[in-house]
Coordinates of C-alpha atoms in Angstrom, one line a residue:
M1 CA 133.8 126.3 57.7
K2 CA 137.0 128.1 58.4
N3 CA 135.8 129.3 61.8
I4 CA 134.7 125.8 62.8
L5 CA 138.1 124.4 61.8
I6 CA 139.9 127.1 64.0
V7 CA 137.6 126.3 67.0
T8 CA 138.2 122.6 66.6
C9 CA 142.0 122.9 66.4
T10 CA 142.0 125.3 69.4
F11 CA 140.0 122.8 71.4
L12 CA 142.2 119.9 70.5
F13 CA 145.3 121.9 71.4
I14 CA 143.9 122.7 74.8
L15 CA 143.1 119.1 75.5
F16 CA 146.7 118.1 74.4
V17 CA 148.3 120.7 76.8
W18 CA 145.9 119.7 79.6
E19 CA 146.8 116.0 79.2
F20 CA 150.5 116.7 78.9
F21 CA 150.5 118.9 82.0
S22 CA 148.5 116.3 84.0
Y23 CA 151.0 113.6 83.1
F24 CA 153.9 115.5 84.7
N25 CA 151.8 116.7 87.6
P26 CA 150.2 113.6 89.2
N27 CA 148.8 115.6 92.2
L28 CA 146.7 117.6 89.8
I29 CA 144.3 114.6 89.6
W30 CA 142.9 115.6 92.9
V31 CA 141.4 118.8 91.5
L32 CA 141.5 118.3 87.7
P33 CA 141.6 114.9 86.1
P34 CA 143.2 114.5 82.7
P35 CA 141.0 114.5 79.6
S36 CA 141.8 110.8 79.0
Q37 CA 140.1 109.8 82.2
I38 CA 137.1 112.1 81.6
F39 CA 136.5 110.6 78.1
N40 CA 137.1 107.1 79.4
Q41 CA 134.2 107.6 81.8
L42 CA 132.0 108.7 78.9
I43 CA 132.9 105.6 77.0
E44 CA 132.4 103.2 79.9
K45 CA 129.1 104.6 81.1
P46 CA 127.3 106.0 78.0
D47 CA 123.8 105.0 79.2
C48 CA 124.3 106.8 82.5
F49 CA 125.3 110.0 80.9
L50 CA 122.7 109.9 78.2
F51 CA 120.0 109.3 80.9
H52 CA 121.0 112.3 83.1
T53 CA 121.6 114.5 80.0
G54 CA 118.1 113.7 78.9
V55 CA 116.7 114.7 82.3
T56 CA 118.5 118.0 82.3
L57 CA 117.5 118.7 78.6
K58 CA 113.9 118.1 79.5
E59 CA 114.2 120.7 82.4
I60 CA 116.0 123.2 80.1
L61 CA 113.3 122.9 77.4
G62 CA 110.5 123.2 80.1
G63 CA 112.3 126.3 81.5
F64 CA 112.4 127.8 78.0
A65 CA 108.7 127.1 77.4
L66 CA 107.7 128.6 80.7
A67 CA 110.1 131.6 80.3
F68 CA 108.8 132.3 76.8
S69 CA 105.2 132.0 77.8
V70 CA 105.8 134.7 80.4
A71 CA 108.3 136.9 78.5
F72 CA 106.2 137.4 75.4
P73 CA 103.0 138.8 77.0
L74 CA 105.1 140.9 79.5
A75 CA 107.1 142.4 76.7
W76 CA 103.8 143.3 74.9
I77 CA 102.4 144.8 78.0
M78 CA 105.5 146.9 78.6
D79 CA 105.4 148.1 75.0
H80 CA 101.8 149.3 75.3
F81 CA 101.6 150.6 78.8
S82 CA 104.2 153.0 80.3
I83 CA 102.9 152.4 83.8
A84 CA 103.6 148.7 83.5
R85 CA 107.0 149.4 82.0
N86 CA 108.0 151.6 84.8
F87 CA 106.9 149.0 87.4
L88 CA 108.1 145.8 85.7
Q89 CA 111.6 146.8 84.6
P90 CA 112.9 147.3 88.2
F91 CA 111.0 144.2 89.3
F92 CA 112.9 142.2 86.6
V93 CA 116.3 143.5 87.8
I94 CA 115.4 142.5 91.4
I95 CA 114.5 139.0 90.3
Q96 CA 117.7 138.6 88.3
C97 CA 119.8 139.7 91.3
I98 CA 118.4 136.8 93.4
P99 CA 120.6 133.7 93.1
M100 CA 118.4 130.8 91.8
F101 CA 120.4 128.5 94.2
T102 CA 118.6 130.1 97.1
L103 CA 115.1 129.9 95.4
A104 CA 115.5 126.3 94.4
P105 CA 115.0 124.7 97.9
I106 CA 111.9 126.9 98.3
M107 CA 110.5 125.6 95.1
I108 CA 110.9 122.0 96.4
M109 CA 109.1 123.0 99.6
W110 CA 106.3 124.6 97.6
F111 CA 105.9 122.1 94.7
G112 CA 107.4 119.0 96.2
W113 CA 109.7 116.6 94.3
S114 CA 108.2 117.5 90.9
Y115 CA 109.4 118.6 87.5
I116 CA 108.0 122.1 88.1
A117 CA 110.3 122.6 91.1
I118 CA 113.2 122.4 88.7
A119 CA 111.6 124.1 85.7
I120 CA 110.6 127.3 87.5
P121 CA 114.1 128.3 88.7
T122 CA 115.3 127.6 85.1
A123 CA 112.6 129.8 83.7
L124 CA 113.3 132.6 86.2
M125 CA 116.9 132.8 85.3
I126 CA 116.4 133.0 81.5
F127 CA 113.1 134.9 81.2
F128 CA 114.8 138.3 82.1
P129 CA 117.1 138.4 79.0
L130 CA 114.2 137.1 76.9
T131 CA 111.8 139.7 78.1
I132 CA 114.2 142.7 77.9
T133 CA 115.5 141.8 74.4
L134 CA 112.0 141.3 73.0
F135 CA 110.9 144.5 74.6
Q136 CA 113.8 146.4 73.1
G137 CA 113.0 144.9 69.7
L138 CA 109.4 146.0 69.9
R139 CA 110.5 149.5 70.9
S140 CA 113.1 149.8 68.2
V141 CA 110.6 150.1 65.4
P142 CA 111.1 153.5 63.6
K143 CA 108.3 155.9 64.4
E144 CA 107.8 156.7 60.7
L145 CA 106.9 153.1 60.0
T146 CA 104.4 153.0 62.8
D147 CA 102.9 156.2 61.5
Y148 CA 102.6 154.8 58.0
F149 CA 100.7 151.8 59.3
M150 CA 98.4 154.0 61.3
I151 CA 97.7 156.3 58.3
N152 CA 96.6 153.2 56.4
H153 CA 94.2 152.4 59.3
A154 CA 96.0 149.3 60.5
T155 CA 94.7 147.9 63.8
H156 CA 96.9 147.4 66.8
W157 CA 97.0 143.7 66.1
Q158 CA 98.1 144.2 62.5
I159 CA 100.8 146.7 63.6
F160 CA 102.0 144.1 66.1
C161 CA 101.9 141.1 63.8
K162 CA 103.1 142.7 60.6
L163 CA 105.5 145.4 61.8
K164 CA 106.7 145.1 65.4
L165 CA 107.1 141.4 65.7
P166 CA 109.0 140.9 62.4
W167 CA 111.2 143.9 63.3
S168 CA 112.0 142.5 66.7
L169 CA 113.1 139.1 65.5
P170 CA 116.9 139.9 65.6
H171 CA 116.5 141.1 69.2
L172 CA 114.4 138.0 70.0
F173 CA 117.1 135.6 68.7
S174 CA 119.7 137.6 70.6
G175 CA 117.8 136.9 73.8
L176 CA 117.3 133.3 72.9
R177 CA 121.1 132.8 72.3
L178 CA 121.9 134.5 75.6
S179 CA 119.3 132.4 77.4
A180 CA 120.7 129.2 75.9
A181 CA 124.1 130.0 77.3
I182 CA 122.8 130.2 80.9
A183 CA 119.9 127.8 80.8
G184 CA 122.1 124.8 81.7
I185 CA 123.4 126.7 84.8
A186 CA 119.8 127.4 85.8
A187 CA 118.8 123.8 85.5
I188 CA 121.7 122.7 87.6
A189 CA 120.8 125.1 90.3
G190 CA 117.4 123.6 90.5
E191 CA 118.7 120.0 90.5
W192 CA 121.1 120.8 93.4
A193 CA 118.1 121.7 95.5
G194 CA 116.5 118.3 95.5
A195 CA 116.2 116.6 92.1
Q196 CA 116.7 112.9 92.0
N197 CA 118.3 112.7 88.6
G198 CA 120.0 115.0 86.1
L199 CA 123.6 116.2 85.4
G200 CA 123.5 118.4 88.5
V201 CA 122.7 115.4 90.8
L202 CA 125.5 113.4 89.0
M203 CA 128.0 116.2 89.7
V204 CA 127.1 116.4 93.4
E205 CA 127.2 112.7 94.0
S206 CA 130.5 112.2 92.1
R207 CA 132.1 115.1 93.8
R208 CA 131.1 113.8 97.2
D209 CA 132.7 110.4 96.2
M210 CA 135.8 112.2 94.9
D211 CA 135.1 110.7 91.5
L212 CA 136.3 113.8 89.7
A213 CA 136.4 112.0 86.3
T214 CA 132.7 111.5 86.4
N215 CA 132.2 115.0 87.7
F216 CA 134.0 116.6 84.8
A217 CA 132.4 114.2 82.3
A218 CA 129.0 115.4 83.6
L219 CA 130.2 119.0 83.2
F220 CA 131.4 118.2 79.7
C221 CA 127.9 116.8 78.8
L222 CA 126.3 120.0 80.2
T223 CA 128.6 122.2 78.2
L224 CA 128.0 120.3 75.1
L225 CA 124.2 120.4 75.7
S226 CA 124.3 124.1 76.1
Y227 CA 126.4 124.6 73.1
L228 CA 124.1 122.4 70.9
I229 CA 121.1 124.4 72.0
Y230 CA 122.9 127.6 71.3
S231 CA 124.0 126.3 67.8
I232 CA 120.4 125.2 67.0
I233 CA 119.1 128.7 67.8
L234 CA 121.9 130.3 65.8
L235 CA 121.1 128.0 62.8
I236 CA 117.4 128.8 63.0
E237 CA 118.2 132.5 63.1
Y238 CA 120.5 132.2 60.1
F239 CA 117.9 130.4 58.0
I240 CA 115.0 132.7 58.9
L241 CA 116.8 136.1 58.8
K242 CA 119.7 135.7 56.3
K243 CA 119.1 132.7 54.0
R244 CA 118.0 133.9 50.6
F245 CA 115.6 131.1 49.7
F246 CA 113.7 131.8 52.9
K247 CA 112.9 135.4 51.9
I248 CA 110.0 134.2 49.8
L249 CA 108.4 132.5 52.8
K250 CA 109.5 135.1 55.3
A251 CA 106.6 137.5 54.8
H252 CA 103.9 134.8 55.1
F253 CA 105.7 133.0 57.9
T254 CA 106.5 136.2 59.9
Y255 CA 103.1 137.8 59.6
S256 CA 100.9 134.9 60.4
R257 CA 102.5 131.6 61.1
L258 CA 105.2 133.1 63.4
T259 CA 102.5 134.8 65.4
Y260 CA 100.5 131.6 65.7
S261 CA 103.7 129.7 66.6
I262 CA 104.5 132.1 69.4
V263 CA 100.9 131.8 70.7
F264 CA 101.3 128.1 70.5
V265 CA 104.5 128.2 72.5
F266 CA 102.7 130.3 75.1
F267 CA 99.9 127.7 75.6
V268 CA 102.5 124.9 75.6
G269 CA 104.3 126.7 78.4
C270 CA 101.0 127.1 80.3
G271 CA 100.3 123.4 79.7
I272 CA 103.6 122.4 81.1
L273 CA 103.0 124.5 84.2
M274 CA 99.5 123.1 84.7
G275 CA 100.7 119.5 84.0
C276 CA 103.6 119.8 86.4
H277 CA 101.3 121.3 89.1
R278 CA 99.1 118.2 88.8
Q279 CA 102.2 116.1 89.0
A280 CA 103.3 117.9 92.2
S281 CA 99.8 117.4 93.7
S282 CA 100.0 113.6 93.3
K283 CA 102.0 112.4 96.3
P284 CA 103.5 108.9 96.6
P285 CA 102.1 106.9 99.5
V286 CA 105.1 107.3 101.9
R287 CA 108.0 109.5 100.9
L288 CA 111.1 109.1 103.0
V289 CA 113.7 111.9 102.7
L290 CA 117.3 110.8 103.5
D291 CA 119.6 112.9 105.6
W292 CA 122.0 113.2 102.7
L293 CA 123.1 111.4 99.6
P294 CA 122.7 107.6 99.7
N295 CA 125.6 105.9 101.6
P296 CA 126.1 102.6 103.5
N297 CA 124.1 104.0 106.5
H298 CA 121.0 103.7 104.4
I299 CA 121.4 100.2 103.2
P300 CA 118.6 98.7 105.4
F301 CA 116.0 101.0 103.7
Y302 CA 117.0 99.7 100.2
V303 CA 116.9 96.1 101.5
G304 CA 113.5 96.6 103.1
I305 CA 112.1 98.0 99.8
H306 CA 113.8 95.4 97.6
K307 CA 112.9 92.4 99.8
G308 CA 109.3 93.7 100.4
F309 CA 109.6 93.9 104.2
F310 CA 107.8 97.3 104.3
Q311 CA 105.2 96.1 101.7
E312 CA 104.4 93.2 103.9
H313 CA 103.0 95.7 106.3
H314 CA 101.2 97.6 103.5
I315 CA 103.8 100.5 103.5
N316 CA 105.1 101.6 100.2
I317 CA 108.4 103.5 100.8
S318 CA 109.7 106.0 98.2
I319 CA 113.2 107.2 98.9
K320 CA 114.2 110.8 98.2
K321 CA 117.8 111.8 98.4
M322 CA 119.2 115.1 99.6
Q323 CA 122.1 117.1 98.0
E324 CA 122.5 119.1 101.2
P325 CA 122.4 117.6 104.7
G326 CA 120.1 119.0 107.4
H327 CA 117.0 120.0 105.4
A328 CA 114.9 116.8 105.9
T329 CA 112.9 118.1 108.8
S330 CA 112.0 121.3 106.9
Y331 CA 110.5 119.2 104.1
L332 CA 108.7 117.1 106.7
L333 CA 107.2 120.2 108.5
L334 CA 106.1 121.6 105.1
D335 CA 104.3 118.4 104.2
Q336 CA 106.6 117.6 101.2
C337 CA 107.4 114.2 102.6
E338 CA 105.8 111.8 105.1
L339 CA 109.0 110.5 106.8
A340 CA 112.4 112.1 107.3
L341 CA 115.7 110.6 108.4
A342 CA 117.3 113.1 110.8
Y343 CA 119.9 113.5 113.5
M344 CA 118.9 113.3 117.1
P345 CA 120.6 116.6 118.2
H346 CA 118.9 118.5 115.4
T347 CA 115.6 116.9 116.2
I348 CA 115.8 118.1 119.8
R349 CA 116.4 121.6 118.7
V350 CA 113.4 121.4 116.2
E351 CA 111.2 120.2 119.1
Q352 CA 112.4 123.1 121.2
K353 CA 111.3 125.5 118.5
K354 CA 107.8 123.9 118.7
G355 CA 108.4 121.9 115.5
E356 CA 105.7 119.1 115.5
V357 CA 107.9 116.1 114.8
E358 CA 108.1 112.7 116.5
P359 CA 110.6 109.9 116.3
I360 CA 109.0 106.7 115.1
G361 CA 112.1 104.5 114.3
I362 CA 115.9 104.2 114.8
L363 CA 118.4 103.4 112.1
I364 CA 121.8 104.1 113.7
Q365 CA 121.9 103.8 117.5
E366 CA 125.3 105.3 118.2
P367 CA 127.1 108.6 117.4
L368 CA 129.1 108.5 114.2
N369 CA 130.5 112.0 114.2
A370 CA 134.2 112.1 115.2
L371 CA 137.4 114.0 115.0
I372 CA 139.5 112.4 112.3
V373 CA 143.3 112.8 111.9
R374 CA 146.0 111.4 109.7
E375 CA 147.7 108.2 111.0
G376 CA 151.4 108.5 111.6
G377 CA 151.4 112.2 112.2
E378 CA 151.9 114.2 115.4
I379 CA 148.5 113.6 116.8
H380 CA 148.3 110.4 119.0
D381 CA 145.8 111.4 121.7
L382 CA 143.4 114.3 122.4
T383 CA 146.0 116.5 124.1
D384 CA 148.0 116.6 120.8
L385 CA 145.1 118.6 119.2
N386 CA 146.4 121.7 120.9
G387 CA 147.8 124.2 118.4
K388 CA 146.5 122.2 115.4
M389 CA 144.3 123.5 112.5
L390 CA 140.8 122.1 112.5
G391 CA 138.5 121.9 109.6
F392 CA 134.7 121.5 109.9
C393 CA 131.7 121.2 107.7
T394 CA 129.0 122.1 110.2
G395 CA 127.8 125.4 111.5
G396 CA 125.5 127.0 114.0
K397 CA 124.8 124.9 117.0
E398 CA 126.9 122.0 115.8
A399 CA 130.0 124.2 115.6
A400 CA 129.0 125.6 119.1
S401 CA 128.9 122.0 120.3
L402 CA 132.4 121.3 119.0
N403 CA 133.7 124.5 120.7
K404 CA 132.1 123.5 124.0
L405 CA 133.6 119.9 123.8
L406 CA 137.1 121.3 123.1
A407 CA 136.8 123.8 125.9
N408 CA 135.6 121.2 128.4
A409 CA 138.6 119.0 127.4
S410 CA 141.0 122.0 127.8
I411 CA 142.0 121.8 124.1
A412 CA 142.9 125.0 122.2
V413 CA 143.2 124.6 118.5
K414 CA 145.2 126.9 116.3
G415 CA 142.2 127.8 114.2
C416 CA 139.0 126.6 112.6
L417 CA 138.4 126.5 108.9
N418 CA 135.0 125.9 107.3
V419 CA 135.6 123.4 104.5
N420 CA 131.9 123.0 103.7
C421 CA 131.3 119.4 102.6
D422 CA 134.7 118.7 101.1
L423 CA 136.4 117.0 104.1
I424 CA 138.7 114.9 102.0
T425 CA 140.8 117.3 100.0
P426 CA 142.0 119.6 102.9
L427 CA 143.1 116.7 105.0
R428 CA 144.9 115.1 102.1
T429 CA 146.7 118.3 101.2
K430 CA 147.6 118.8 104.9
N431 CA 145.9 122.2 104.9
I432 CA 144.2 121.0 108.1
D433 CA 145.3 118.6 110.8
V434 CA 141.9 117.3 112.0
I435 CA 138.4 117.3 110.5
Y436 CA 135.1 117.5 112.3
G437 CA 131.7 116.6 110.8
A438 CA 132.8 113.4 109.2
Y439 CA 131.6 109.9 110.1
W440 CA 134.1 107.5 111.5
N441 CA 132.5 104.6 109.5
I442 CA 132.3 106.4 106.2
E443 CA 135.0 109.0 105.7
T444 CA 137.8 106.9 107.2
E445 CA 137.2 104.2 104.6
H446 CA 136.9 106.8 101.9
L447 CA 140.2 108.3 102.9
K448 CA 141.8 104.9 103.1
S449 CA 140.8 104.2 99.5
L450 CA 142.6 107.4 98.5
G451 CA 145.8 106.2 100.2
I452 CA 145.3 108.2 103.4
R453 CA 145.2 106.1 106.6
T454 CA 143.5 107.8 109.5
R455 CA 142.5 107.4 113.1
Y456 CA 139.6 109.0 114.9
F457 CA 138.4 110.2 118.3
K458 CA 134.7 109.7 119.0
L459 CA 132.8 112.6 120.5
T460 CA 132.0 110.5 123.6
E461 CA 135.8 110.6 124.4
L462 CA 135.4 114.4 124.7
G463 CA 132.6 114.0 127.3
M464 CA 129.5 114.1 125.0
P465 CA 126.8 111.6 126.2
T466 CA 125.7 108.9 123.7
Y467 CA 122.8 109.6 121.4
Y468 CA 121.0 108.1 118.4
E469 CA 122.8 109.3 115.2
L470 CA 120.0 108.6 112.7
I471 CA 116.3 108.4 113.6
V472 CA 113.1 108.4 111.5
L473 CA 110.7 111.3 112.1
A474 CA 107.1 111.8 111.2
K475 CA 105.0 114.9 111.6
T476 CA 102.7 114.8 114.7
K477 CA 98.9 114.7 114.4
T478 CA 99.2 112.7 111.1
I479 CA 98.4 109.1 110.3
Y480 CA 102.2 108.5 110.3
T481 CA 102.4 109.0 114.1
E482 CA 99.4 106.9 114.9
D483 CA 100.2 103.8 116.8
E484 CA 99.0 101.4 114.0
F485 CA 101.3 102.9 111.4
V486 CA 104.2 103.3 113.8
Q487 CA 104.2 99.7 114.9
L488 CA 104.0 98.4 111.4
F489 CA 106.8 100.7 110.3
K490 CA 109.0 99.6 113.2
K491 CA 108.5 96.0 112.3
G492 CA 109.4 96.6 108.7
L493 CA 112.5 98.6 109.6
Q494 CA 113.8 96.2 112.2
K495 CA 113.2 93.3 109.9
S496 CA 115.2 95.1 107.2
I497 CA 118.0 95.8 109.7
N498 CA 118.1 92.3 111.0
Y499 CA 118.2 90.8 107.5
S500 CA 121.0 93.3 106.5
R501 CA 123.0 92.2 109.6
L502 CA 122.6 88.5 108.9
H503 CA 123.2 88.8 105.1
P504 CA 125.7 91.7 104.8
N505 CA 127.0 90.8 101.4
E506 CA 123.6 90.4 99.8
A507 CA 122.4 93.6 101.5
F508 CA 125.2 95.6 100.0
E509 CA 124.6 94.1 96.5
I510 CA 121.0 95.2 96.8
Y511 CA 122.1 98.7 97.7
A512 CA 124.5 98.7 94.7
L513 CA 121.6 97.9 92.4
Y514 CA 120.0 101.2 93.3
Q515 CA 123.3 103.2 92.9
Q516 CA 123.8 103.2 89.2
N517 CA 125.7 106.6 89.3
K518 CA 128.5 105.2 91.6
S519 CA 131.7 104.0 90.2
I520 CA 133.3 100.6 91.0
Q521 CA 136.0 102.4 93.1
T522 CA 133.3 104.1 95.2
L523 CA 131.3 100.9 95.7
T524 CA 134.6 99.2 96.8
W525 CA 135.3 101.5 99.7
E526 CA 131.6 101.8 100.6
R527 CA 131.6 98.0 101.0
E528 CA 134.3 98.3 103.7
A529 CA 132.4 101.2 105.3
W530 CA 129.3 99.0 105.4
K531 CA 131.2 96.4 107.4
K532 CA 131.9 99.1 110.0
T533 CA 128.3 100.3 110.0
I534 CA 126.7 96.9 110.8
P535 CA 127.6 96.9 114.5
V536 CA 125.9 100.3 115.1
L537 CA 122.6 99.5 113.4
A538 CA 119.7 99.7 115.7
E539 CA 119.0 96.5 117.7
Q540 CA 115.5 97.6 118.6
Q541 CA 113.1 100.4 117.7
E542 CA 112.0 101.8 121.1
V543 CA 113.6 105.2 121.8
S544 CA 115.1 105.1 125.3
P545 CA 113.8 108.0 127.5
M546 CA 117.1 107.9 129.5
I547 CA 119.3 108.3 126.4
W548 CA 117.0 111.1 125.1
N549 CA 116.7 113.0 128.4
T550 CA 120.4 112.7 129.3
F551 CA 121.5 114.1 126.0
Q552 CA 118.9 116.9 126.1
E553 CA 120.0 117.8 129.6
W554 CA 123.6 117.9 128.4
L555 CA 122.6 120.3 125.6
R556 CA 120.8 122.5 128.1
I557 CA 123.6 122.6 130.7
N558 CA 126.1 123.6 128.0
Q559 CA 123.7 126.3 126.6
L560 CA 123.4 124.6 123.3
L561 CA 119.7 124.8 122.9

């Protein structure tokens, strides 16, 4: 009781200092919101946080069941066979050294948009401490006790159930407590790869919208969830191993029921694995993977689904959002979706690498990428970019395209800084003078909502030919590239675009219905971004060979293919 009181008082003191420091440092809100704002978000949107916490909890429990179902038999095998022990222990270390963040996208590609794709990375991260601690517990049994059992003609099963397993319980609980501390991180790693819901998804979306109060509120929920799981395991350990009135039941429970319980958990884990595999095998009719997180560019898709424009043509669209831009074509080629929203430059490069993709629709008909600078600064035209610091969030060929554009325009920047996907903070803090990789219809309004007025230079002003920013792709030699489906899809998409253009306010309200995670502030600036987006929506669905070939030739001449 005394320890709990000390921890509580320490926590409250930290919150008080944090709030006090934030009050006298207003700029801190851009990286660390005060506790009052964080808890205000929890109070205002309890249903949202409960839902996403429940999703993450389900993934953690599934990961625990899968990890335990693997750790228990492996620990037994390692205890009984030295050859397996010498082989498996280095293998475990190698697996533990692999960041689960890198494996999670592979899981999505293998198992699709299913529960198992999140549960497996979670299990992989926590099964190592479970296996090693359980193995150490089994190996820690004194030799004289093992000899005593053998003298009395005990079988291997009796030695395991009545001696080794009870003896290893403290080690097992130690592994469970360690796993509970990292299970939340493992689940978040899986969610960041491609989950549609969960605390990890909420963190990514709120961070992208600079809604840091929601971001830290989700982090608080994750921390609390991990702490509760840890506390429950600690409580169970206390009652089983230390509480006096449990000693009477301990022998019977440990020797028989505990063994059956562990076997039961093993089969539950296998059942989860098999059930999730069946779930991964059942594909929705038409899965459309967005290029990134939902934003005003995607409004016609939500309108088409809500108003039934796609269903009129017997097409049932299921939208899948992406936490990282640029992976949509990979999922398409690996048959984890039927349609993908992609960028035309990236699509041309995929085709060059013999990727079997084909454009079947157009969403945005003009380039949106631009160079964005602060208004009222030293940059008034392109020549003023000389000697300035540039921040970008793209790499590879996209960065090479930028360098070629700057070179062709005789612009020499001071330096280039990779800011990943956080384009807002560096420009606001004036660490960079110009950003590349942002959309002039989206990020300019986002910055404006944060009190930062900007201006932009379209890439066509630097000599890049026009192209289609967002197109819908399907895999060749599938029913989704057959003329019948393509024509029906084009009709549904164009009808959705036309309706969105004629009824912009209603279209945005429909979009907002599907964005329960977004705050009022985010939806406010996204409404203004939507007004800028309407003029660049596709006017027709036929891809112009001239636009395609001209841009492809420009890439070839500038050695960007």
